[in-house]
Coordinates of C-alpha atoms (C1' of nucleotides) in Angstrom, one line a residue:
Chain A
M37 CA 56.9 -16.9 -97.9
H38 CA 55.4 -13.3 -98.6
D39 CA 53.6 -10.6 -95.8
I40 CA 49.9 -10.8 -96.9
R41 CA 49.4 -7.7 -95.2
A42 CA 51.5 -5.7 -97.4
L43 CA 50.4 -7.5 -100.4
R44 CA 46.8 -6.7 -99.6
E45 CA 47.9 -2.8 -99.0
N46 CA 50.0 -2.6 -102.5
P47 CA 49.0 -5.1 -104.5
E48 CA 50.4 -3.6 -107.7
L49 CA 53.8 -4.1 -106.6
Y50 CA 53.7 -7.7 -106.5
E51 CA 51.7 -8.0 -109.5
K52 CA 54.3 -5.9 -111.3
A53 CA 57.6 -8.2 -110.1
W54 CA 55.0 -11.8 -110.7
A55 CA 54.2 -10.7 -113.7
A56 CA 58.1 -10.3 -115.0
K57 CA 58.4 -13.8 -113.9
G58 CA 55.4 -15.3 -115.5
R59 CA 53.0 -15.2 -112.8
S60 CA 50.6 -12.6 -114.3
G61 CA 47.5 -12.2 -112.2
A62 CA 48.9 -13.8 -108.9
A63 CA 48.2 -10.6 -106.6
A64 CA 45.0 -10.2 -107.6
E65 CA 44.4 -14.0 -106.8
A66 CA 45.9 -13.7 -103.3
V67 CA 44.2 -11.1 -102.5
A68 CA 40.8 -12.6 -103.9
L69 CA 41.9 -16.0 -101.4
D70 CA 42.8 -13.6 -98.4
A71 CA 39.6 -11.9 -98.6
R72 CA 38.0 -15.2 -98.5
V73 CA 40.2 -16.5 -96.0
R74 CA 39.1 -13.9 -93.4
A75 CA 35.5 -14.2 -94.0
I76 CA 35.4 -17.8 -93.9
K77 CA 37.9 -17.4 -90.3
T78 CA 35.0 -14.4 -89.0
A79 CA 32.2 -17.1 -89.6
S80 CA 34.0 -20.1 -88.4
E81 CA 35.0 -18.5 -85.3
Q82 CA 31.7 -17.1 -84.7
A83 CA 30.4 -20.7 -85.0
Q84 CA 33.2 -22.4 -82.8
A85 CA 32.2 -19.1 -80.1
K86 CA 28.9 -20.2 -80.2
R87 CA 29.3 -23.9 -79.3
N88 CA 31.9 -22.8 -76.7
E89 CA 29.3 -20.9 -74.8
F90 CA 26.9 -23.9 -74.9
S91 CA 29.5 -26.2 -73.9
K92 CA 30.3 -23.9 -71.2
L93 CA 26.5 -24.1 -70.1
I94 CA 26.8 -27.5 -70.0
G95 CA 29.7 -28.0 -68.1
Q96 CA 27.7 -25.5 -65.3
A97 CA 24.4 -27.4 -65.6
K98 CA 26.3 -30.7 -64.8
A99 CA 28.6 -29.2 -62.0
R100 CA 25.2 -28.1 -60.5
K101 CA 24.0 -31.8 -61.1
D102 CA 21.0 -30.3 -63.0
E103 CA 20.7 -33.3 -65.4
A104 CA 18.0 -32.1 -67.3
A105 CA 19.0 -29.2 -68.0
A106 CA 22.4 -30.4 -69.4
Q107 CA 20.4 -32.7 -71.5
A108 CA 18.5 -30.2 -72.9
L109 CA 21.3 -28.2 -73.8
M110 CA 23.0 -30.9 -75.4
A111 CA 20.2 -31.5 -77.8
E112 CA 20.3 -27.9 -78.8
V113 CA 24.2 -27.5 -79.4
E114 CA 23.9 -30.7 -81.6
A115 CA 22.6 -28.7 -84.4
L116 CA 25.6 -26.3 -84.1
K117 CA 27.7 -29.3 -84.6
A118 CA 27.7 -30.0 -88.0
N119 CA 28.0 -26.1 -88.7
V120 CA 31.3 -25.8 -86.9
A121 CA 32.8 -28.7 -88.5
A122 CA 31.7 -27.5 -91.8
E123 CA 32.9 -24.1 -91.5
T124 CA 36.5 -25.4 -89.5
E125 CA 37.0 -27.4 -92.7
A126 CA 36.2 -24.5 -95.4
E127 CA 38.6 -22.6 -93.0
A128 CA 41.2 -24.6 -93.2
A129 CA 40.8 -25.2 -96.9
A130 CA 40.9 -21.8 -97.4
I131 CA 43.7 -20.9 -95.9
G132 CA 46.0 -23.9 -97.0
A133 CA 44.7 -22.9 -100.6
L134 CA 46.6 -18.9 -99.9
Q135 CA 49.4 -20.7 -98.1
D136 CA 50.4 -22.9 -101.3
L137 CA 50.0 -19.9 -103.4
L138 CA 52.2 -17.7 -101.4
A139 CA 54.8 -20.4 -101.2
S140 CA 55.2 -20.8 -105.0
L141 CA 55.7 -17.2 -105.5
P142 CA 59.3 -15.9 -105.6
N143 CA 60.4 -13.1 -103.5
L144 CA 60.2 -9.4 -104.8
P145 CA 63.5 -7.5 -106.1
A146 CA 64.9 -4.6 -104.3
P147 CA 64.4 -1.4 -105.7
D148 CA 67.9 -0.7 -106.9
V149 CA 68.3 -4.3 -108.9
P150 CA 67.9 -3.8 -112.5
V151 CA 65.0 -4.7 -114.6
G152 CA 66.0 -7.2 -117.1
A153 CA 65.1 -10.5 -118.8
D154 CA 68.1 -12.7 -118.6
E155 CA 71.7 -13.1 -117.6
H156 CA 72.5 -10.7 -120.5
D157 CA 71.1 -8.0 -118.6
N158 CA 72.9 -8.3 -115.3
V159 CA 75.2 -5.4 -114.5
E160 CA 79.0 -5.5 -113.9
V161 CA 80.0 -3.8 -111.0
R162 CA 83.4 -4.2 -110.7
R163 CA 86.6 -6.0 -112.3
W164 CA 89.7 -6.9 -110.5
G165 CA 92.8 -8.6 -112.2
E166 CA 94.3 -8.7 -115.5
P167 CA 93.5 -12.5 -117.2
N168 CA 96.7 -13.6 -118.1
A169 CA 98.1 -14.1 -121.8
I170 CA 98.5 -17.9 -121.8
A171 CA 99.3 -19.1 -125.5
S172 CA 96.8 -21.8 -126.0
P173 CA 95.3 -22.5 -122.8
K174 CA 94.3 -26.2 -122.1
D175 CA 91.5 -26.6 -120.3
H176 CA 91.2 -28.4 -117.0
V177 CA 90.0 -31.5 -118.3
D178 CA 93.0 -31.7 -120.6
L179 CA 95.4 -30.6 -117.8
G180 CA 94.5 -32.8 -115.3
E181 CA 93.9 -36.0 -117.2
G182 CA 97.5 -35.3 -118.9
L183 CA 98.8 -35.0 -115.3
G184 CA 97.0 -38.6 -114.5
L185 CA 95.2 -37.0 -111.6
L186 CA 92.1 -36.7 -112.8
D187 CA 89.8 -39.3 -113.7
F188 CA 86.3 -38.8 -115.4
E189 CA 86.0 -42.4 -116.9
A190 CA 86.5 -44.2 -113.6
A191 CA 83.9 -41.9 -112.2
S192 CA 81.4 -42.3 -114.6
R193 CA 81.9 -46.5 -114.1
M194 CA 81.0 -46.2 -110.8
S195 CA 78.7 -43.1 -110.5
G196 CA 77.5 -42.4 -113.8
A197 CA 77.9 -38.7 -115.3
R198 CA 78.7 -35.4 -113.5
F199 CA 81.0 -37.4 -111.2
T200 CA 84.7 -37.1 -110.8
V201 CA 87.7 -38.6 -109.6
L202 CA 90.6 -36.7 -108.1
K203 CA 93.9 -38.2 -107.3
G204 CA 97.1 -37.2 -106.0
Q205 CA 98.3 -33.7 -105.6
L206 CA 95.0 -32.6 -107.2
A207 CA 93.0 -33.9 -104.4
R208 CA 95.4 -32.5 -102.0
L209 CA 95.0 -29.3 -103.9
E210 CA 91.3 -29.2 -103.5
R211 CA 91.9 -30.0 -99.9
A212 CA 94.0 -27.3 -99.4
L213 CA 91.5 -24.9 -101.4
G214 CA 88.7 -25.8 -98.9
Q215 CA 90.9 -25.4 -95.7
F216 CA 92.2 -21.9 -97.2
M217 CA 88.9 -20.8 -97.7
L218 CA 87.5 -21.7 -94.3
D219 CA 90.2 -20.5 -92.3
M220 CA 89.8 -16.9 -93.9
Q221 CA 86.2 -16.9 -93.2
T222 CA 86.9 -17.8 -89.8
Q223 CA 90.1 -16.4 -88.5
E224 CA 89.9 -12.9 -90.8
H225 CA 86.1 -12.4 -90.9
G226 CA 84.8 -13.2 -88.2
Y227 CA 82.2 -16.2 -89.3
L228 CA 81.8 -18.9 -86.7
E229 CA 82.7 -22.3 -88.3
V230 CA 79.9 -24.9 -88.1
S231 CA 79.7 -28.6 -89.0
P232 CA 76.1 -29.2 -90.0
P233 CA 73.9 -32.0 -91.3
L234 CA 74.5 -32.7 -94.7
L235 CA 70.4 -34.5 -94.7
V236 CA 67.8 -32.5 -93.6
N237 CA 64.3 -32.7 -93.3
D238 CA 61.1 -31.1 -95.5
A239 CA 60.9 -27.8 -92.7
A240 CA 64.5 -27.1 -93.6
A241 CA 64.2 -27.0 -97.4
Y242 CA 61.2 -25.6 -97.2
G243 CA 62.2 -22.6 -95.0
T244 CA 65.1 -22.1 -97.5
D245 CA 62.9 -22.2 -100.8
K246 CA 64.0 -25.4 -101.7
L247 CA 60.5 -27.1 -101.5
P248 CA 57.9 -27.5 -102.6
K249 CA 59.0 -26.0 -105.9
F250 CA 62.6 -27.6 -106.6
A251 CA 62.0 -30.7 -105.0
E252 CA 63.4 -32.2 -108.6
D253 CA 66.8 -30.1 -108.0
L254 CA 67.7 -32.0 -104.8
F255 CA 68.4 -36.0 -104.0
Q256 CA 65.9 -37.6 -101.4
T257 CA 66.6 -40.5 -99.5
T258 CA 64.7 -43.7 -99.0
D259 CA 63.8 -42.4 -95.8
G260 CA 62.7 -39.0 -96.9
R261 CA 65.3 -36.7 -96.2
W262 CA 66.9 -34.5 -98.2
L263 CA 71.0 -34.1 -99.2
I264 CA 71.6 -30.6 -99.2
P265 CA 72.5 -28.8 -102.2
T266 CA 74.2 -26.5 -100.0
A267 CA 75.4 -25.4 -97.0
E268 CA 72.9 -22.3 -96.7
V269 CA 70.4 -24.9 -96.3
P270 CA 71.4 -25.9 -92.7
L271 CA 73.3 -22.9 -91.6
T272 CA 70.3 -20.9 -92.3
S273 CA 68.1 -23.4 -90.5
L274 CA 70.1 -22.7 -87.5
V275 CA 67.4 -20.2 -86.7
M276 CA 64.3 -22.2 -87.6
G277 CA 61.7 -21.5 -85.4
Q278 CA 63.8 -19.5 -83.1
I279 CA 63.6 -16.2 -81.5
V280 CA 67.1 -14.8 -81.3
P281 CA 68.0 -11.9 -78.7
E282 CA 69.0 -8.9 -80.9
E283 CA 72.1 -8.3 -79.3
E284 CA 73.4 -11.5 -80.7
L285 CA 72.6 -10.1 -84.2
P286 CA 74.6 -10.2 -86.6
M287 CA 75.2 -13.8 -86.5
R288 CA 77.7 -15.0 -89.1
V289 CA 78.0 -18.8 -89.8
T290 CA 80.6 -20.9 -92.3
A291 CA 80.8 -24.5 -93.2
L292 CA 83.0 -26.4 -95.5
T293 CA 80.4 -29.3 -96.8
P294 CA 79.5 -31.4 -100.0
C295 CA 77.0 -30.1 -102.0
F296 CA 74.4 -32.2 -104.0
R297 CA 72.2 -31.4 -107.0
S298 CA 70.6 -33.6 -109.5
E299 CA 70.9 -30.7 -112.2
A300 CA 67.5 -31.8 -113.3
G301 CA 66.8 -28.6 -115.7
A302 CA 70.8 -28.6 -117.2
S303 CA 71.2 -31.9 -118.9
G304 CA 73.4 -31.3 -122.3
R305 CA 74.8 -27.9 -120.4
D306 CA 78.4 -27.9 -119.1
T307 CA 78.5 -31.8 -119.6
R308 CA 82.5 -32.0 -119.9
G309 CA 84.6 -31.0 -116.9
M310 CA 83.8 -30.6 -113.1
I311 CA 81.8 -27.4 -113.9
R312 CA 78.5 -28.9 -113.2
Q313 CA 78.9 -32.1 -110.9
H314 CA 76.1 -33.6 -108.8
Q315 CA 78.7 -33.3 -106.3
F316 CA 80.9 -30.8 -105.0
Y317 CA 82.7 -29.3 -102.1
K318 CA 81.6 -25.3 -101.3
V319 CA 82.3 -22.9 -98.4
E320 CA 79.2 -21.1 -97.8
L321 CA 78.7 -18.1 -95.7
V322 CA 75.4 -17.4 -93.8
S323 CA 74.6 -14.3 -92.1
I324 CA 71.6 -13.4 -89.8
V325 CA 70.8 -10.0 -89.2
A326 CA 68.6 -7.6 -87.9
P327 CA 66.0 -6.3 -91.0
E328 CA 67.7 -2.6 -91.1
D329 CA 71.5 -4.3 -91.4
S330 CA 70.5 -6.7 -94.2
E331 CA 71.9 -4.4 -97.2
A332 CA 75.2 -3.3 -95.6
E333 CA 76.0 -7.3 -94.5
H334 CA 75.1 -7.9 -98.4
E335 CA 78.0 -5.8 -99.3
R336 CA 80.6 -6.7 -96.7
M337 CA 79.6 -10.7 -97.7
V338 CA 80.7 -10.1 -101.3
G339 CA 83.6 -8.5 -99.8
C340 CA 84.6 -11.7 -98.1
A341 CA 83.7 -13.9 -101.0
E342 CA 85.9 -11.3 -103.4
A343 CA 88.8 -12.0 -100.7
I344 CA 89.4 -15.4 -101.6
L345 CA 89.5 -14.5 -105.1
K346 CA 92.1 -11.7 -104.8
A347 CA 94.1 -13.7 -102.6
L348 CA 94.6 -16.3 -105.0
N349 CA 95.3 -13.7 -107.7
L350 CA 92.5 -14.9 -110.0
P351 CA 90.8 -12.6 -112.1
F352 CA 87.3 -11.8 -111.7
R353 CA 84.2 -9.3 -112.4
T354 CA 81.0 -8.6 -109.8
M355 CA 78.1 -8.7 -111.8
L356 CA 74.5 -7.2 -109.8
L357 CA 72.1 -10.0 -111.6
C358 CA 69.2 -8.3 -113.1
T359 CA 65.2 -9.1 -112.0
G360 CA 65.2 -12.0 -114.7
D361 CA 68.5 -14.0 -113.5
M362 CA 67.9 -13.7 -109.9
G363 CA 67.1 -17.0 -107.7
F364 CA 63.8 -17.7 -105.7
G365 CA 64.1 -16.7 -102.7
A366 CA 66.8 -13.3 -103.4
R367 CA 65.8 -9.8 -103.4
K368 CA 69.3 -9.1 -104.8
T369 CA 72.0 -10.9 -105.8
Y370 CA 75.6 -10.4 -106.7
D371 CA 77.4 -13.2 -108.7
L372 CA 81.3 -13.2 -108.8
E373 CA 82.4 -14.6 -111.8
V374 CA 86.1 -16.0 -112.5
W375 CA 88.2 -15.7 -115.4
L376 CA 88.7 -19.1 -117.5
P377 CA 91.1 -18.8 -119.9
S378 CA 90.3 -22.2 -121.7
Q379 CA 86.8 -20.7 -122.2
G380 CA 88.0 -17.4 -122.7
K381 CA 85.3 -15.9 -120.4
Y382 CA 84.2 -15.4 -117.0
R383 CA 82.3 -18.1 -115.1
E384 CA 80.2 -18.0 -112.0
I385 CA 82.2 -19.0 -109.0
S386 CA 80.2 -17.0 -105.9
S387 CA 76.6 -16.2 -105.6
C388 CA 75.5 -13.9 -102.8
S389 CA 72.2 -13.3 -102.3
N390 CA 70.1 -10.8 -99.6
C391 CA 66.7 -12.8 -98.9
G392 CA 65.4 -10.1 -96.6
D393 CA 62.8 -11.8 -94.6
F394 CA 61.4 -14.1 -97.2
Q395 CA 63.2 -17.4 -95.8
A396 CA 62.4 -16.0 -92.0
R397 CA 58.6 -16.0 -92.7
R398 CA 59.0 -19.3 -94.3
M399 CA 60.7 -20.8 -91.4
D400 CA 59.6 -18.6 -88.5
A401 CA 63.2 -17.2 -87.5
R402 CA 62.7 -14.0 -85.3
T403 CA 64.4 -11.4 -83.3
K404 CA 63.5 -9.6 -80.1
K405 CA 65.2 -6.5 -78.6
A406 CA 65.6 -6.9 -74.8
G407 CA 62.7 -5.3 -72.8
E408 CA 60.4 -4.4 -75.8
K409 CA 57.5 -6.2 -77.1
G410 CA 57.1 -7.9 -79.8
T411 CA 59.2 -9.4 -82.9
R412 CA 60.7 -8.9 -85.9
F413 CA 61.6 -11.7 -88.4
V414 CA 65.3 -11.8 -89.4
H415 CA 66.9 -11.1 -92.4
T416 CA 69.0 -14.0 -94.2
L417 CA 71.7 -13.7 -96.5
N418 CA 73.8 -16.5 -98.0
G419 CA 76.9 -16.5 -100.5
S420 CA 79.4 -19.0 -101.9
G421 CA 82.8 -18.1 -100.5
L422 CA 83.6 -20.2 -102.6
A423 CA 82.5 -23.1 -104.6
V424 CA 85.8 -25.0 -104.1
G425 CA 85.4 -27.4 -107.2
R426 CA 85.1 -24.4 -109.7
T427 CA 88.0 -22.5 -107.7
L428 CA 90.0 -25.8 -108.3
V429 CA 89.0 -25.2 -112.1
A430 CA 90.2 -21.9 -112.3
V431 CA 93.4 -22.5 -110.5
M432 CA 94.3 -25.0 -112.7
E433 CA 93.5 -23.0 -115.7
N434 CA 95.0 -20.1 -114.6
Y435 CA 98.0 -21.4 -113.4
Q436 CA 99.3 -23.7 -115.8
D437 CA 102.3 -23.6 -117.9
E438 CA 103.4 -24.5 -121.3
Q439 CA 104.4 -28.0 -120.0
G440 CA 101.4 -28.9 -118.7
R441 CA 102.1 -28.3 -115.2
I442 CA 100.3 -26.0 -112.6
A443 CA 101.9 -23.6 -109.9
I444 CA 100.4 -23.5 -106.5
P445 CA 99.3 -20.1 -105.8
Q446 CA 101.2 -18.3 -103.3
A447 CA 98.4 -18.1 -100.7
L448 CA 97.9 -21.9 -100.9
H449 CA 101.8 -22.7 -99.7
P450 CA 101.3 -23.0 -96.0
Y451 CA 98.9 -25.6 -96.8
L452 CA 101.0 -27.6 -99.2
P453 CA 104.4 -27.4 -97.4
G454 CA 107.0 -28.0 -100.3
L455 CA 104.9 -28.0 -103.1
T456 CA 105.4 -25.3 -105.7
H457 CA 104.0 -27.0 -108.9
I458 CA 101.9 -30.1 -109.6
G459 CA 103.3 -32.3 -112.5
G460 CA 106.8 -32.7 -113.8
E461 CA 109.1 -33.5 -110.8
G462 CA 107.2 -31.6 -108.5
Chain B
rG213 C1' 66.8 -53.0 -83.0
rG214 C1' 64.6 -54.1 -77.9
rA215 C1' 62.6 -52.6 -73.0
rG216 C1' 61.1 -48.1 -70.2
rA217 C1' 60.7 -42.9 -68.7
rG218 C1' 59.1 -38.2 -70.3
rG219 C1' 57.8 -33.9 -73.5
rU220 C1' 53.0 -28.1 -70.1
rG221 C1' 54.5 -20.4 -70.5
rG222 C1' 61.4 -17.1 -70.5
rC223 C1' 62.8 -21.2 -66.7
rU224 C1' 61.3 -24.9 -62.9
rG225 C1' 56.6 -27.0 -62.3
rA226 C1' 50.8 -28.5 -60.6
rG227 C1' 47.0 -29.9 -63.3
rU228 C1' 39.4 -36.0 -61.1
rG229 C1' 37.0 -34.7 -69.5
rG230 C1' 33.7 -28.9 -67.6
rU231 C1' 34.6 -20.8 -65.9
rC232 C1' 42.1 -24.3 -67.6
rG233 C1' 45.4 -19.9 -71.3
rA234 C1' 46.3 -23.0 -67.7
rA235 C1' 47.8 -23.4 -59.9
rA236 C1' 52.5 -22.0 -57.5
rG237 C1' 57.4 -20.4 -57.9
rC238 C1' 61.7 -18.1 -59.9
rA239 C1' 62.5 -14.3 -63.6
rC240 C1' 61.2 -9.8 -65.6
rC241 C1' 57.8 -4.7 -65.5
rG242 C1' 55.2 -0.8 -62.7
rC243 C1' 53.6 1.3 -58.3
rA244 C1' 54.2 1.8 -52.6
rC245 C1' 57.7 1.9 -48.1
rU246 C1' 63.1 4.3 -48.4
rC247 C1' 67.3 9.6 -48.7
rG248 C1' 68.9 5.4 -52.0
rA249 C1' 68.8 0.6 -52.3
rA250 C1' 67.9 -4.6 -50.5
rA251 C1' 64.1 -6.8 -48.0
rU252 C1' 58.7 -6.4 -48.1
rG253 C1' 53.9 -5.6 -49.6
rC254 C1' 50.4 -4.4 -54.2
rG255 C1' 49.6 -4.9 -59.1
rG256 C1' 50.9 -6.6 -64.4
rC257 C1' 53.3 -10.1 -67.2
rG258 C1' 52.8 -15.6 -73.3
rU259 C1' 52.4 -15.9 -79.2
rA260 C1' 49.7 -16.0 -83.6
rC261 C1' 45.2 -14.3 -86.2
rC262 C1' 40.1 -12.1 -86.8
rU263 C1' 36.8 -8.0 -85.4
rU264 C1' 37.5 -2.9 -84.3
rU265 C1' 40.0 4.4 -85.7
rA266 C1' 40.6 2.9 -80.4
rC267 C1' 38.6 0.3 -76.4
rC268 C1' 36.2 -4.1 -75.7
rG269 C1' 35.6 -8.8 -77.9
rG270 C1' 36.7 -13.6 -80.3
rU271 C1' 39.5 -18.2 -82.2
rA272 C1' 43.5 -21.0 -81.9
rC273 C1' 48.0 -22.9 -79.3
rC274 C1' 49.8 -27.8 -73.2
rG275 C1' 55.8 -31.8 -78.8
rU276 C1' 52.9 -32.9 -84.2
rG277 C1' 49.1 -34.9 -86.7
rG278 C1' 44.5 -37.3 -86.7
rG279 C1' 40.3 -39.1 -83.8
rU280 C1' 36.2 -39.8 -79.7
rU281 C1' 33.1 -35.6 -77.5
rC282 C1' 28.0 -30.7 -76.6
rG283 C1' 33.3 -29.8 -74.7
rA284 C1' 40.1 -32.5 -75.0
rA285 C1' 46.6 -30.2 -71.5
rU286 C1' 43.5 -34.6 -69.3
rC287 C1' 40.6 -40.1 -73.4
rC288 C1' 42.1 -43.2 -78.1
rC289 C1' 45.3 -43.7 -82.3
rA290 C1' 49.9 -42.6 -85.6
rC291 C1' 54.3 -40.0 -85.3
rC292 C1' 58.7 -36.8 -83.7
rC293 C1' 62.2 -35.6 -80.2
rU294 C1' 64.9 -36.4 -75.3
rC295 C1' 66.5 -39.3 -71.3
rU296 C1' 68.1 -44.5 -69.2
rC297 C1' 69.0 -49.6 -69.8
rC298 C1' 70.3 -53.6 -73.2
rG299 C1' 72.1 -54.9 -78.4
rC300 C1' 75.0 -53.5 -82.7
rC301 C1' 78.0 -49.9 -84.4
rA302 C1' 82.4 -45.9 -87.5

RNA sequence: GGAGAGGUGGCUGAGUGGUCGAAAGCACCGCACUCGAAAUGCGGCGUACCUUUACCGGUACCGUGGGUUCGAAUCCCACCCUCUCCGCCA
């Protein structure tokens, strides 16, 4: 959601950003709607004030038992009635139209976000690790099926495409990865572990900008709730409608949850393997901070995500997304891309976004300094730390050997005692 | 799922359809008293929006959304949430 006052004062800034996303003219439309809202509002309030005045007089007449005067006033106010109804109705309609428009418009990119059309214009910020020279690397599908521990056919029989069955040590490795990530984020990076609901209502989905625009990307339950596409939704919604004392900020929370995505717009993309699934585990990081702290927090959060890849010794690069590749609610986004030997390229494994006050406005999440008057909207940030399914893929492919076995990364040994390899005698 | 009770400001808690945005108390802020503090006294003390340079003024908000009415915290309807008991259940 946007600050209509900021928009009113600086429409060119918004127009520039929205035109680049194919919403040319939206800023002017919003400003015009806003002017209409305020004009109607003033008229509507004046009509109500007049009616209230009469009603008060009627009350006073009744109080002194002057029935005749009361009846006369009631006759007089009768004429105002229709007017008030029409005005308030027009007011609600105008406000609704403005709200709908504003809710459909994406966040503005931060000034230091590179301008670009799509992922080709993203900027590599840094690179870590050297891709292993693996002779004719297998992909994770061949590796997993070769080990008899990955079964896409069974999954498709019971659930359809984009699901997987993991078995044995591979299932155990997935679990170990989730535990490892969660432990690192809580014990080393100071995030508070949360076990949130996986089903949320409209308000939570709207506040985290999944609704109304992206309903088709979500699964909905028969009673109208939504399966979370990411723990960002429930974690950020912890502050929905709240006024958080400023001394409690920054608030850092994390959760390991399944994520459910319909992948409605992705048919045909990444159909092989478990890169793009309807269901996957992810450790999510969410920070709620004071406005002036969000940029520094963003850098910190990216570091918390990178730390997992470093600990697992997986080569990756950090990308700063350009304006055209950023998500709807983000003001600035870093993606982490991990090296996948089978594809010979880097693939997204984490996305860390600073949403500024965009989500906070939608969900009315504010902060207040003790002893000071007034509140400010908080800034919200979210990032994957990391996507467990894709990390499993990366571990399988980067730790494979010539026999199709998979070595266990050093950092996971405490989670898989006695296990050095998956496959073979391991 | 069944039966019942209830949702009012930061908190507690009043509120016969008519100066109720809402008593009172607590908390908080200012002033007085005091060397200082406590106690006491006096005053202030919600949020959002509209109008305005500002002051003033206006509108809305008593769980949410509708309705009745000249007028709704108060009456009616639906929904949400909390609590108690019963049933069921991992």
